[in-house]
PDB file of C-alpha atoms in Angstrom:
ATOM      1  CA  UNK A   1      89.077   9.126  95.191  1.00  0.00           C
ATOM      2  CA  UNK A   2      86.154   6.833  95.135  1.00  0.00           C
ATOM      3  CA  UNK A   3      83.191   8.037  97.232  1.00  0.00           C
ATOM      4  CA  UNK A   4      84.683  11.680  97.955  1.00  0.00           C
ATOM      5  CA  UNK A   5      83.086  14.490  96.536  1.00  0.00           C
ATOM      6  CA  UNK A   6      84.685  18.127  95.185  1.00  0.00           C
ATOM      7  CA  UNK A   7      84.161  19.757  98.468  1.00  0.00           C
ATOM      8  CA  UNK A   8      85.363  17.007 100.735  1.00  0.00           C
ATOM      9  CA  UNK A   9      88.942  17.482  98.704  1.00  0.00           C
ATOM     10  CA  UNK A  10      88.764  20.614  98.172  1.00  0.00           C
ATOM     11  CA  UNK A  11      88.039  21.134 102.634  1.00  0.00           C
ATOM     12  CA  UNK A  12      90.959  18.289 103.357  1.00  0.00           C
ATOM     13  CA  UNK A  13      93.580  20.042 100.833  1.00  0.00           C
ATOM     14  CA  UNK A  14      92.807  23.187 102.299  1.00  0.00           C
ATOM     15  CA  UNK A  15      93.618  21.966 105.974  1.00  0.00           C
ATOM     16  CA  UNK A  16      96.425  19.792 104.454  1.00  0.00           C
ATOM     17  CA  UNK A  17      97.882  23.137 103.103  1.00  0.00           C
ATOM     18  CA  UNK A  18      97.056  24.964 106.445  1.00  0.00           C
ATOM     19  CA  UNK A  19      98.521  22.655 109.018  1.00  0.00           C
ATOM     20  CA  UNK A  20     101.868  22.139 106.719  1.00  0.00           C
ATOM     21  CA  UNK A  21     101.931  26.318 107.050  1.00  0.00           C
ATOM     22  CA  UNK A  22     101.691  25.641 110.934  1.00  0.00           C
ATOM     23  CA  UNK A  23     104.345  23.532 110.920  1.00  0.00           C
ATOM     24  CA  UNK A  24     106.788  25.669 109.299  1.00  0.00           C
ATOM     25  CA  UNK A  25     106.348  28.188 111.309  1.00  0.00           C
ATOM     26  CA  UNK A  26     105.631  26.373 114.394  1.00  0.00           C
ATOM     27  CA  UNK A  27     109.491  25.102 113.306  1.00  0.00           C
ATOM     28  CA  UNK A  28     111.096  28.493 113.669  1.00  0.00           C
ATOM     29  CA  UNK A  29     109.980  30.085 110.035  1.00  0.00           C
ATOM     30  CA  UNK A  30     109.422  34.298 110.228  1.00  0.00           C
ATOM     31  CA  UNK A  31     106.922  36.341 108.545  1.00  0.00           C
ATOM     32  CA  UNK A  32     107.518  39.994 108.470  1.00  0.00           C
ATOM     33  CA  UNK A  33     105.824  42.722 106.487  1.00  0.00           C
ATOM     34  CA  UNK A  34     106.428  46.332 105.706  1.00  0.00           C
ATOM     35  CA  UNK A  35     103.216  48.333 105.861  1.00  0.00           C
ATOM     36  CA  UNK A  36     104.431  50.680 103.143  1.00  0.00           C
ATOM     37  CA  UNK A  37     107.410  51.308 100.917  1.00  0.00           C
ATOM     38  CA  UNK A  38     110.572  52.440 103.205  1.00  0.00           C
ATOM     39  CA  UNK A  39     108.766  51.508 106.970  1.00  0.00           C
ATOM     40  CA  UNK A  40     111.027  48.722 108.564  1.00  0.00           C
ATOM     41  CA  UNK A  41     109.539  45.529 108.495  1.00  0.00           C
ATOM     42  CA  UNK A  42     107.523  43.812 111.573  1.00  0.00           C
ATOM     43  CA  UNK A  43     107.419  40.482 113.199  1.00  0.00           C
ATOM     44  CA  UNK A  44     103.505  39.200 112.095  1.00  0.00           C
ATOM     45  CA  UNK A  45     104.860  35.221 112.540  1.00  0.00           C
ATOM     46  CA  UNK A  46     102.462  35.141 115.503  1.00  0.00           C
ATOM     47  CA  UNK A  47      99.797  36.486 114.231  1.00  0.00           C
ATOM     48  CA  UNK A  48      99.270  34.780 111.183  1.00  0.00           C
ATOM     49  CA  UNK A  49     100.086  31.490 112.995  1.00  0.00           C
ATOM     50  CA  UNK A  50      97.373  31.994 115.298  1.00  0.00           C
ATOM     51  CA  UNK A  51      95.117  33.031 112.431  1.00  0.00           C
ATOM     52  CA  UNK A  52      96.109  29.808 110.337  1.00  0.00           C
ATOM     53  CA  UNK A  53      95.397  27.636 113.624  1.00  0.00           C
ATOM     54  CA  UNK A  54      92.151  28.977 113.942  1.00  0.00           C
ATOM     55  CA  UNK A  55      91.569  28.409 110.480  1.00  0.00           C
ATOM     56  CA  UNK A  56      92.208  24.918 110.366  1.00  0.00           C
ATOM     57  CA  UNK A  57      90.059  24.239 113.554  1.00  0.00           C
ATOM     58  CA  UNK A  58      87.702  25.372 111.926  1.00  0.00           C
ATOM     59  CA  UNK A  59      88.025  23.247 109.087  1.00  0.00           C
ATOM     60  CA  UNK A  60      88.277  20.320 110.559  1.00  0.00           C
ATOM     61  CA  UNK A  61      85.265  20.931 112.837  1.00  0.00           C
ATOM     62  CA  UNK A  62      83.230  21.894 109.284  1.00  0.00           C
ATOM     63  CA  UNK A  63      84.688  18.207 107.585  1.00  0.00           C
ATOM     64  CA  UNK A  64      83.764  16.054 110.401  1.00  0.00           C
ATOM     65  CA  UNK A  65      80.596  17.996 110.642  1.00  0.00           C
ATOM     66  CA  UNK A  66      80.399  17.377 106.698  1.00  0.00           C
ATOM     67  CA  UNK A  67      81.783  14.179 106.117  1.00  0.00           C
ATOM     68  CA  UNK A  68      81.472  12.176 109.749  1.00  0.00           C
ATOM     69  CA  UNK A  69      82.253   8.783 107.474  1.00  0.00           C
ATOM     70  CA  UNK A  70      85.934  10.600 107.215  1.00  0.00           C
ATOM     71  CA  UNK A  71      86.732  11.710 110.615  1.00  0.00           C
ATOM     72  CA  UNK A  72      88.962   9.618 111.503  1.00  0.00           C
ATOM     73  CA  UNK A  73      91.258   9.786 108.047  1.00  0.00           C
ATOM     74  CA  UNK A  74      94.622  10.879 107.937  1.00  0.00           C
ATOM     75  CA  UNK A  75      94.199  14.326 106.696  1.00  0.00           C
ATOM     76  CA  UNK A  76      98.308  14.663 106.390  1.00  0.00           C
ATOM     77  CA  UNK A  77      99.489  11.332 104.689  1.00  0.00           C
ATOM     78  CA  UNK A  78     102.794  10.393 104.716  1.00  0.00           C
ATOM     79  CA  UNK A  79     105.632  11.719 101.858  1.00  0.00           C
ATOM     80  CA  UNK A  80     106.210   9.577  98.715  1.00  0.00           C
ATOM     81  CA  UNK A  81     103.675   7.043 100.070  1.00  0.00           C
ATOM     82  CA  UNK A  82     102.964   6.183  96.484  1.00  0.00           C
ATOM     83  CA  UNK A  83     106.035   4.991  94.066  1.00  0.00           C
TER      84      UNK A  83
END
């Protein structure tokens, strides 16, 4: 990737990652957890999709802070776009 440093990829992969995690549970996936062994398990799909949506504001605030010369590129590019 000509003229993109390691923390430029490293900041879009990380929002790539986050925003795909959105989706699938913006798209009806369910995270529960057990807080110890034997305790039922609880609904946390809200919370942690809040958390990741918050987290990849915040990323994409710090890589068009960052990289300004990049704000406008596709961040999610589209499947198999290379055969």
């Amino acid at each position: 990737m000509a003229g993109h440093d390691d923390r430029y990829i490293e900041i879009t992969t990380r929002l790539r990652s986050v925003r795909s995690f959105c989706d699938f549970l913006s798209q009806g996936a369910t995270v529960r957890v057990a807080l110890s062994d034997g305790t039922p398990y609880k609904d946390v799909t809200a919370v942690l999709l809040e958390r990741n949506r918050r987290e990849a504001e915040a990323l994409d605030r710090m890589r068009r802070r960052l990289y300004p010369e990049f704000a406008d590129e596709e961040v999610m590019p589209p499947l198999y776009s290379r055969h």
